mmCIF file with all atom_site columns, C-alpha atoms in Angstrom:
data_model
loop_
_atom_site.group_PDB
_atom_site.id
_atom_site.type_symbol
_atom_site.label_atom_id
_atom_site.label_alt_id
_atom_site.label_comp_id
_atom_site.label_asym_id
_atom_site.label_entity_id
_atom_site.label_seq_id
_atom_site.pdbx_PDB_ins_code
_atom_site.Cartn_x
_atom_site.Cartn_y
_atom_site.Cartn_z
_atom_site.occupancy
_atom_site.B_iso_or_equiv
_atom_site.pdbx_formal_charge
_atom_site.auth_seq_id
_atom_site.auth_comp_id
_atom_site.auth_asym_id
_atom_site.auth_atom_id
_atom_site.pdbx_PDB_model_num
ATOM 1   C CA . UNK A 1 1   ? 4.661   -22.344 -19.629 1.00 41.00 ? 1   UNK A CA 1
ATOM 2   C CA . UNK A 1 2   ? 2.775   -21.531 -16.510 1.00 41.00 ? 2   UNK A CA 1
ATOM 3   C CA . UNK A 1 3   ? -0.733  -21.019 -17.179 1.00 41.00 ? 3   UNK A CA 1
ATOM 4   C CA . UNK A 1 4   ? -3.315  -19.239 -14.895 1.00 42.00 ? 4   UNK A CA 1
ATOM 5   C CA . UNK A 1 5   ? -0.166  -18.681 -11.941 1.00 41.00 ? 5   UNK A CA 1
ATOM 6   C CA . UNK A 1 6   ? -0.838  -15.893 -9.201  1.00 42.00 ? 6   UNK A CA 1
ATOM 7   C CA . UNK A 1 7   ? 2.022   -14.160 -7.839  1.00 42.00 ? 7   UNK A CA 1
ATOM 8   C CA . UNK A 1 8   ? 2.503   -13.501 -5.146  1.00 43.00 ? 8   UNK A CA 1
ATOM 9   C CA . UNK A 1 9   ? 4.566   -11.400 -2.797  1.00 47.00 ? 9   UNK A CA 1
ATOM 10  C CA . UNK A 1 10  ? 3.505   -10.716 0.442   1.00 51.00 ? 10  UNK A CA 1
ATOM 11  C CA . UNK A 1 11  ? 4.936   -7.953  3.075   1.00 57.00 ? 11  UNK A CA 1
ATOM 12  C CA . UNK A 1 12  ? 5.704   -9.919  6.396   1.00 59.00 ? 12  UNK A CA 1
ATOM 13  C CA . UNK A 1 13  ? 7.772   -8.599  9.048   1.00 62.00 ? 13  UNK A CA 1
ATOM 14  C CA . UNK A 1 14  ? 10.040  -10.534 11.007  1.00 64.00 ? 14  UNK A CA 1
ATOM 15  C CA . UNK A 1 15  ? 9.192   -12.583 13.625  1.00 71.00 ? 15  UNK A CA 1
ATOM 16  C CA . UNK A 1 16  ? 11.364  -11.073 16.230  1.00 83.00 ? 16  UNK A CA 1
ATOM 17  C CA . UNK A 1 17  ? 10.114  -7.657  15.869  1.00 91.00 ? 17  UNK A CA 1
ATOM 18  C CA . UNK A 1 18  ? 7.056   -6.067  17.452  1.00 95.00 ? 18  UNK A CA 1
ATOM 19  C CA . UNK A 1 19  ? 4.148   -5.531  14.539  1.00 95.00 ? 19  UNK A CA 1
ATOM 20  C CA . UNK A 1 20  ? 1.011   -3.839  13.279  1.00 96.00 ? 20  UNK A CA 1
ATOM 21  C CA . UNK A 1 21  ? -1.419  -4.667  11.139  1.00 96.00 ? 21  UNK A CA 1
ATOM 22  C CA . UNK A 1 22  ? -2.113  -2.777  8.058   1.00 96.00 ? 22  UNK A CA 1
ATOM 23  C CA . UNK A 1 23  ? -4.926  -2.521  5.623   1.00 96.00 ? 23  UNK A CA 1
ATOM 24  C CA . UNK A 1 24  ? -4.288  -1.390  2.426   1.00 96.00 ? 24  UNK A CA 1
ATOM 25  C CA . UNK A 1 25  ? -7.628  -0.613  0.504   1.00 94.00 ? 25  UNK A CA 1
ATOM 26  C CA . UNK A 1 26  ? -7.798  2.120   -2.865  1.00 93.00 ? 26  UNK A CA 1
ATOM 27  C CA . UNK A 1 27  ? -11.176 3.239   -4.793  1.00 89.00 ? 27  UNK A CA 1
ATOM 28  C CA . UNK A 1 28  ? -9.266  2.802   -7.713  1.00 86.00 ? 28  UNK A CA 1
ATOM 29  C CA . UNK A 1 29  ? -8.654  -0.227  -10.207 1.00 83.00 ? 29  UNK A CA 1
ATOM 30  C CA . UNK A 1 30  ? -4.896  -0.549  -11.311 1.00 86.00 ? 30  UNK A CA 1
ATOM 31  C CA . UNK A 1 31  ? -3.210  0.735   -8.127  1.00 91.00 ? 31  UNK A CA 1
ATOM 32  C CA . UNK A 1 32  ? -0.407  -0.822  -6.338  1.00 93.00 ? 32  UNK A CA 1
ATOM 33  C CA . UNK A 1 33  ? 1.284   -0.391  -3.461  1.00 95.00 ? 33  UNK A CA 1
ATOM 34  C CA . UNK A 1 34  ? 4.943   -0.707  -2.259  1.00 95.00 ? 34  UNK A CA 1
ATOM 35  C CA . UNK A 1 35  ? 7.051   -0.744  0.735   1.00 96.00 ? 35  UNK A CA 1
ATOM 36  C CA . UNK A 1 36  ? 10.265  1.354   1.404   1.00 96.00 ? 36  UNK A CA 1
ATOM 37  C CA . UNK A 1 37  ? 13.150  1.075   3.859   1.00 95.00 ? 37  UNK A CA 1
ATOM 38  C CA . UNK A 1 38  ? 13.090  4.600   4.332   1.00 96.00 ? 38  UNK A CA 1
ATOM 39  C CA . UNK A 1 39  ? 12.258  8.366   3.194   1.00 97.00 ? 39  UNK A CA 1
ATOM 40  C CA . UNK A 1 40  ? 15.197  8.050   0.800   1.00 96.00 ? 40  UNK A CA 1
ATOM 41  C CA . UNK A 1 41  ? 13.382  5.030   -1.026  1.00 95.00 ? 41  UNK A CA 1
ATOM 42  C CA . UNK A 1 42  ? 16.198  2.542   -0.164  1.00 94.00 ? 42  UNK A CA 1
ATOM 43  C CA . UNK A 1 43  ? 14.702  -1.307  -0.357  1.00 92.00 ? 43  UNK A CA 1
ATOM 44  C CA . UNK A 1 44  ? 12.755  -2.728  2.355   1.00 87.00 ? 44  UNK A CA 1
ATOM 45  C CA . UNK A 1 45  ? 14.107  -6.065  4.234   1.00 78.00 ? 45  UNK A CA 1
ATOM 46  C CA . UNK A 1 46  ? 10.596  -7.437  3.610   1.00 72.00 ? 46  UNK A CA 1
ATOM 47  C CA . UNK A 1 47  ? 10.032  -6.971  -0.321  1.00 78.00 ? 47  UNK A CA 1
ATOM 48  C CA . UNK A 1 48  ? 8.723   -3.738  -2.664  1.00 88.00 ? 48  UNK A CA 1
ATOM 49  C CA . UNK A 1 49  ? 5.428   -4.969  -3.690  1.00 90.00 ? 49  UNK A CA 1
ATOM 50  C CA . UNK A 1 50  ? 2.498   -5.008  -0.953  1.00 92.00 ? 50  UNK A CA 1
ATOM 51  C CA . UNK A 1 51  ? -0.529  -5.039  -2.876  1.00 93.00 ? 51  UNK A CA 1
ATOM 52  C CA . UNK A 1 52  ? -2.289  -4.510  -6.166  1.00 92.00 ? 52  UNK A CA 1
ATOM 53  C CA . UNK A 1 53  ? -5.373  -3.931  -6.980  1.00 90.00 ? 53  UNK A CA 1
ATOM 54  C CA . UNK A 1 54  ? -6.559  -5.269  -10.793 1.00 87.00 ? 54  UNK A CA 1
ATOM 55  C CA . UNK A 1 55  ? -10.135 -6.051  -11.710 1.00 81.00 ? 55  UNK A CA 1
ATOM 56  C CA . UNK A 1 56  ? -10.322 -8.347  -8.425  1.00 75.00 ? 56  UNK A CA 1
ATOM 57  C CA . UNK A 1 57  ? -7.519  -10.504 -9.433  1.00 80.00 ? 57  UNK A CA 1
ATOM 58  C CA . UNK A 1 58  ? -5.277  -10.087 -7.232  1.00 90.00 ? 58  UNK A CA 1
ATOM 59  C CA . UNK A 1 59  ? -5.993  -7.792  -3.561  1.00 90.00 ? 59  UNK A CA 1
ATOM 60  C CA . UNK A 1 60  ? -9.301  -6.897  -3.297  1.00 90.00 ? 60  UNK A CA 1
ATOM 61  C CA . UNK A 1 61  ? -9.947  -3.321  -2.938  1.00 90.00 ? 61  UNK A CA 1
ATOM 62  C CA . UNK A 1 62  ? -11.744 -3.467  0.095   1.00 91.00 ? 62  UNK A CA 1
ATOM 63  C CA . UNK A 1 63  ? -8.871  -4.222  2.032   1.00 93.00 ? 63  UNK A CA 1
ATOM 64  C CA . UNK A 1 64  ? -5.547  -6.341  2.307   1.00 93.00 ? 64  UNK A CA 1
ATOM 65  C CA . UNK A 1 65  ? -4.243  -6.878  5.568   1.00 95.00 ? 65  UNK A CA 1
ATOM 66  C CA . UNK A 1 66  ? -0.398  -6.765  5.468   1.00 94.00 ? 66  UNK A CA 1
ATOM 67  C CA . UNK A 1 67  ? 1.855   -7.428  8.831   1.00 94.00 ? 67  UNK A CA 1
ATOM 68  C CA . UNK A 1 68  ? 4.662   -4.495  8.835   1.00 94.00 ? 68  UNK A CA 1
ATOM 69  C CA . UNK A 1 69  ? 7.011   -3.733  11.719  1.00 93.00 ? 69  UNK A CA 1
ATOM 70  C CA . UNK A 1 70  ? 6.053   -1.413  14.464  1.00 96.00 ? 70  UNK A CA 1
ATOM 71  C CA . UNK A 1 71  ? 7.935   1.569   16.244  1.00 96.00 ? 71  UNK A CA 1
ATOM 72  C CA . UNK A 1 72  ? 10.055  2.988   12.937  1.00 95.00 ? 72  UNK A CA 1
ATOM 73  C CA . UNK A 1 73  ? 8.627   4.954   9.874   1.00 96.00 ? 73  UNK A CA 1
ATOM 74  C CA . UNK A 1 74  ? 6.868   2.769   7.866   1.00 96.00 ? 74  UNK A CA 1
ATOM 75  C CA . UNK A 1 75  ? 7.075   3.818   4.139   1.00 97.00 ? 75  UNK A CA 1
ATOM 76  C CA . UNK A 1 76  ? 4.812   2.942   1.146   1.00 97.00 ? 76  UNK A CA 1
ATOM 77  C CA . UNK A 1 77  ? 3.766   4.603   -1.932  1.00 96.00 ? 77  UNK A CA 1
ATOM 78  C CA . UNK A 1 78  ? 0.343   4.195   -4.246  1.00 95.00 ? 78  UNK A CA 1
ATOM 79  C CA . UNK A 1 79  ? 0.253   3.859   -7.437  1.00 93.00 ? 79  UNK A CA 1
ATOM 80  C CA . UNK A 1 80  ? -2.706  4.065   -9.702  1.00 90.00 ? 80  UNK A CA 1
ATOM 81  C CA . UNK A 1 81  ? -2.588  3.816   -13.576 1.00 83.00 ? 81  UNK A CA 1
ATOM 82  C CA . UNK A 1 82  ? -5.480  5.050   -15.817 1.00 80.00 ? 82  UNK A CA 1
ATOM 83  C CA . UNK A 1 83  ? -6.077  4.337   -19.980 1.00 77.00 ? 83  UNK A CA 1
ATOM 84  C CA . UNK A 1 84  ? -7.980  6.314   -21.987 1.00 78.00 ? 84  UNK A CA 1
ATOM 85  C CA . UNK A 1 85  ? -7.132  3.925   -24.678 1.00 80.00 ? 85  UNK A CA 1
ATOM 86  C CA . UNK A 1 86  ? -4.796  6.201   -26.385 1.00 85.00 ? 86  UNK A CA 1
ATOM 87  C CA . UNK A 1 87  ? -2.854  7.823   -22.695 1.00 84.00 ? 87  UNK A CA 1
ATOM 88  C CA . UNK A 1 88  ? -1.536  6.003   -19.715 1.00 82.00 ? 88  UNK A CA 1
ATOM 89  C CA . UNK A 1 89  ? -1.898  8.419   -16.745 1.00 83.00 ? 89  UNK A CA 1
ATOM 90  C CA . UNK A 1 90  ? -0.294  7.534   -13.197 1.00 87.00 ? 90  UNK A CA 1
ATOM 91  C CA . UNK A 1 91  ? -0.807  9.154   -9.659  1.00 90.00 ? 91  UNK A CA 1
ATOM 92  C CA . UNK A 1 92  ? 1.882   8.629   -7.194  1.00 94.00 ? 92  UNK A CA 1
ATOM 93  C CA . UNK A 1 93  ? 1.876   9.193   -3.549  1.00 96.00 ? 93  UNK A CA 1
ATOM 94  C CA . UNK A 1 94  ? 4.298   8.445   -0.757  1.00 97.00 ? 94  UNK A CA 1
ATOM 95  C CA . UNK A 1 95  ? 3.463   8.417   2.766   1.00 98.00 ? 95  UNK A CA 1
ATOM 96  C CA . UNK A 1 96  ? 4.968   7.629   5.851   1.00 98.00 ? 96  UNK A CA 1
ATOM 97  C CA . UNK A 1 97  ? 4.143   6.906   10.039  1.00 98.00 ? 97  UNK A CA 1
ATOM 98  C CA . UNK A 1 98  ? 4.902   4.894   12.657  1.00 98.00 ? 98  UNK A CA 1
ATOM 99  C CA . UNK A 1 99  ? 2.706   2.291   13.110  1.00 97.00 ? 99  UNK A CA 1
ATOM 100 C CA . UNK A 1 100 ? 2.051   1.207   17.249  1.00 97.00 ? 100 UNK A CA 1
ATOM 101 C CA . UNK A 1 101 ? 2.613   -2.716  18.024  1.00 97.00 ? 101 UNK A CA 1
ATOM 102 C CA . UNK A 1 102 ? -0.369  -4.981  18.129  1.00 96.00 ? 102 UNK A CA 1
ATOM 103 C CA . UNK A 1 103 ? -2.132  -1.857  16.167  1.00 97.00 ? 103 UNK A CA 1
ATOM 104 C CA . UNK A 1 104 ? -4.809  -2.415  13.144  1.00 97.00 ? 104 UNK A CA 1
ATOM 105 C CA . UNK A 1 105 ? -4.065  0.424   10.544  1.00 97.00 ? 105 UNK A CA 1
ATOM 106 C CA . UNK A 1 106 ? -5.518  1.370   7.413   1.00 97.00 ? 106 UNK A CA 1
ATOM 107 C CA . UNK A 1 107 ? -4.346  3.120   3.996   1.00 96.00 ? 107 UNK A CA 1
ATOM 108 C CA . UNK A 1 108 ? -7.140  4.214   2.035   1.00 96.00 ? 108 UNK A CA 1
ATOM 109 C CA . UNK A 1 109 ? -6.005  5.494   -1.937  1.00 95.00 ? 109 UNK A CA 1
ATOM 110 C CA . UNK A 1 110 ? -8.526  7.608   -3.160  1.00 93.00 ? 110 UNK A CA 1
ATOM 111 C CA . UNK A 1 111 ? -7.802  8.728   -6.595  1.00 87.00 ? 111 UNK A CA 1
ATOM 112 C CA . UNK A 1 112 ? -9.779  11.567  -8.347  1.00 83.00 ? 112 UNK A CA 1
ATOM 113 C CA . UNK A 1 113 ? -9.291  12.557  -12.067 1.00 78.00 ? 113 UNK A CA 1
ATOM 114 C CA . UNK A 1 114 ? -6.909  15.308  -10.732 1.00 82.00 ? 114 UNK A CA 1
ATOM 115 C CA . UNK A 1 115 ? -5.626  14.128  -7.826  1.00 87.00 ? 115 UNK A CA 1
ATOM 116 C CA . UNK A 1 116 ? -5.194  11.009  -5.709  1.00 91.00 ? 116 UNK A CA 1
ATOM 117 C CA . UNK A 1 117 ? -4.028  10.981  -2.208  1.00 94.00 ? 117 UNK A CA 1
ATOM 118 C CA . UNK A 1 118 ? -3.638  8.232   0.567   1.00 95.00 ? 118 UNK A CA 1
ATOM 119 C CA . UNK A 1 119 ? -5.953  8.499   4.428   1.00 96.00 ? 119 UNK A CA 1
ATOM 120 C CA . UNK A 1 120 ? -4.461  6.973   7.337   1.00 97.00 ? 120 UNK A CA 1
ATOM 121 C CA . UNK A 1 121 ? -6.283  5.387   10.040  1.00 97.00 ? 121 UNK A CA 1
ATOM 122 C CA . UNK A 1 122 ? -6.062  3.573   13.191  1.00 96.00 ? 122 UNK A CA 1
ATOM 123 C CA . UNK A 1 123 ? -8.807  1.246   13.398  1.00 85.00 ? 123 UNK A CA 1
ATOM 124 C CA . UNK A 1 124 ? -10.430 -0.859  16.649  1.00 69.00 ? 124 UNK A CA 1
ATOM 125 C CA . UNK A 1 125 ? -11.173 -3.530  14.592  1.00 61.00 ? 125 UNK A CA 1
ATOM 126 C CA . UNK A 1 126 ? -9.604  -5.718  12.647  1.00 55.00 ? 126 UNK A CA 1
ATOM 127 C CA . UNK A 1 127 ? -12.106 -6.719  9.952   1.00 54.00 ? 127 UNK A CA 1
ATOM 128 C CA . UNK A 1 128 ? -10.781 -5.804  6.558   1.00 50.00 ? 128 UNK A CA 1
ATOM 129 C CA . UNK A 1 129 ? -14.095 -3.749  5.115   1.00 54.00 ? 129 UNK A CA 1
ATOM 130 C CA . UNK A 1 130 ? -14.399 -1.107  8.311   1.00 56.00 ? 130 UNK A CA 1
ATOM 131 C CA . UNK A 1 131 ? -13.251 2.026   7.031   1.00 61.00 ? 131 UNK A CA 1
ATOM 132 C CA . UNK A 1 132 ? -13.714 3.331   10.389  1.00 72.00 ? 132 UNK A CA 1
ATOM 133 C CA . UNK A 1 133 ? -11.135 5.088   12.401  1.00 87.00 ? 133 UNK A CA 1
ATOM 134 C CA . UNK A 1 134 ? -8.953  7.700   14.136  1.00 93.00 ? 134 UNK A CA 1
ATOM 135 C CA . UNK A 1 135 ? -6.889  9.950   11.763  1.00 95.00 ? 135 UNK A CA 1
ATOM 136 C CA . UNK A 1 136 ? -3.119  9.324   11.982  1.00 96.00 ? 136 UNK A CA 1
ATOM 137 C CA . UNK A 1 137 ? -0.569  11.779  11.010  1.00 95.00 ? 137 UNK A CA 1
ATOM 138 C CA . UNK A 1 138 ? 1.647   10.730  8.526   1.00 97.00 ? 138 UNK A CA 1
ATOM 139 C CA . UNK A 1 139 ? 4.449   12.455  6.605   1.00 97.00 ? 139 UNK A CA 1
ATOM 140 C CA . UNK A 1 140 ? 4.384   13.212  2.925   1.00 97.00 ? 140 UNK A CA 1
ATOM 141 C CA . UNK A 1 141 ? 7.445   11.731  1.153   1.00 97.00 ? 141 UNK A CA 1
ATOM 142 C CA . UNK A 1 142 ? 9.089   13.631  -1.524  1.00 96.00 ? 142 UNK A CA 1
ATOM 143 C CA . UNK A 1 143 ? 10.076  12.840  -4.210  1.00 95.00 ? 143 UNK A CA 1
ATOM 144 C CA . UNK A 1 144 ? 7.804   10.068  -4.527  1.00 95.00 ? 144 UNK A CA 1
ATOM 145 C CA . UNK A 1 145 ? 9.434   6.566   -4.271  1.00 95.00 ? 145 UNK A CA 1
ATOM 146 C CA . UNK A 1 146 ? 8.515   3.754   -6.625  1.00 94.00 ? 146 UNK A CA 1
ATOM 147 C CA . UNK A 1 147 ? 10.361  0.788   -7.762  1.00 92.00 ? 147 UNK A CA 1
ATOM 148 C CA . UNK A 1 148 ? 9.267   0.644   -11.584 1.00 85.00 ? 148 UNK A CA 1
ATOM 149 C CA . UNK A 1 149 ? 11.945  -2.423  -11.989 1.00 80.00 ? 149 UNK A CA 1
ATOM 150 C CA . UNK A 1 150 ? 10.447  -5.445  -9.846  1.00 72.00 ? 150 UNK A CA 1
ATOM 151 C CA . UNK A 1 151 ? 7.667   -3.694  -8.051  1.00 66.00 ? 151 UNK A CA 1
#
């Protein structure tokens, strides 16, 4: 038995395509992210899970910076999961844009007791904490993609 193990699964694209850098950051505790081939939820060439964000175990929720590929949709979805103790509630929200090469993006989850939604910037810096940026358009994705079997 493995004791005290981290796993994990980071997105990287390929080498031999042009990339961006993305930061994905969430104000809430229990949220994950995922990665998508496309707007029909088909599975990514560079694995589902991108980050997750648990009591500072994992990603911390100020940012993880995440190499994707550059010049096609780029497709993720945030998940957040609340307990009252009695009820498990989840938000769900799939986005989508086309990240520029050599670009620093980032994906901000803000969740809200009746809402959550994702902001999409393009940053001039790098650093994972600035929260700083232009406003990017992205495209909402629906019906919501999630991989709920190895995500």
């Amino acid at each position: 038995i493995a004791v005290g193990c981290r796993l994990r699964r980071s997105l990287r694209a390929p080498r031999s395509l042009p990339t961006a850098t993305a930061i994905f950051s969430s104000d809430a505790d229990g949220a994950m992210v995922q990665a998508f081939a496309d707007k029909t939820c088909g599975k990514s060439m560079v694995g589902t899970r991108v980050a997750y964000f648990f009591r500072e175990h994992f990603d911390p929720r100020s940012g993880a910076a995440r190499e994707v590929v550059a010049g096609r949709d780029f497709v993720f979805t945030f998940r957040s999961r609340s307990d009252t103790g009695t009820v498990a509630t989840f938000c769900k929200v799939t986005r989508s844009f086309v990240p520029e090469a050599s670009q620093t993006y980032r994906a901000h989850f803000i969740s809200a007791p009746d809402r959550c939604d994702v902001e999409v910037t393009r940053s001039s810096s790098h650093a994972s904490d600035s929260k700083e940026g232009a406003a990017v358009d992205v495209a909402i994705v629906d019906p919501v993609c999630f991989n709920d079997l190895n995500g």
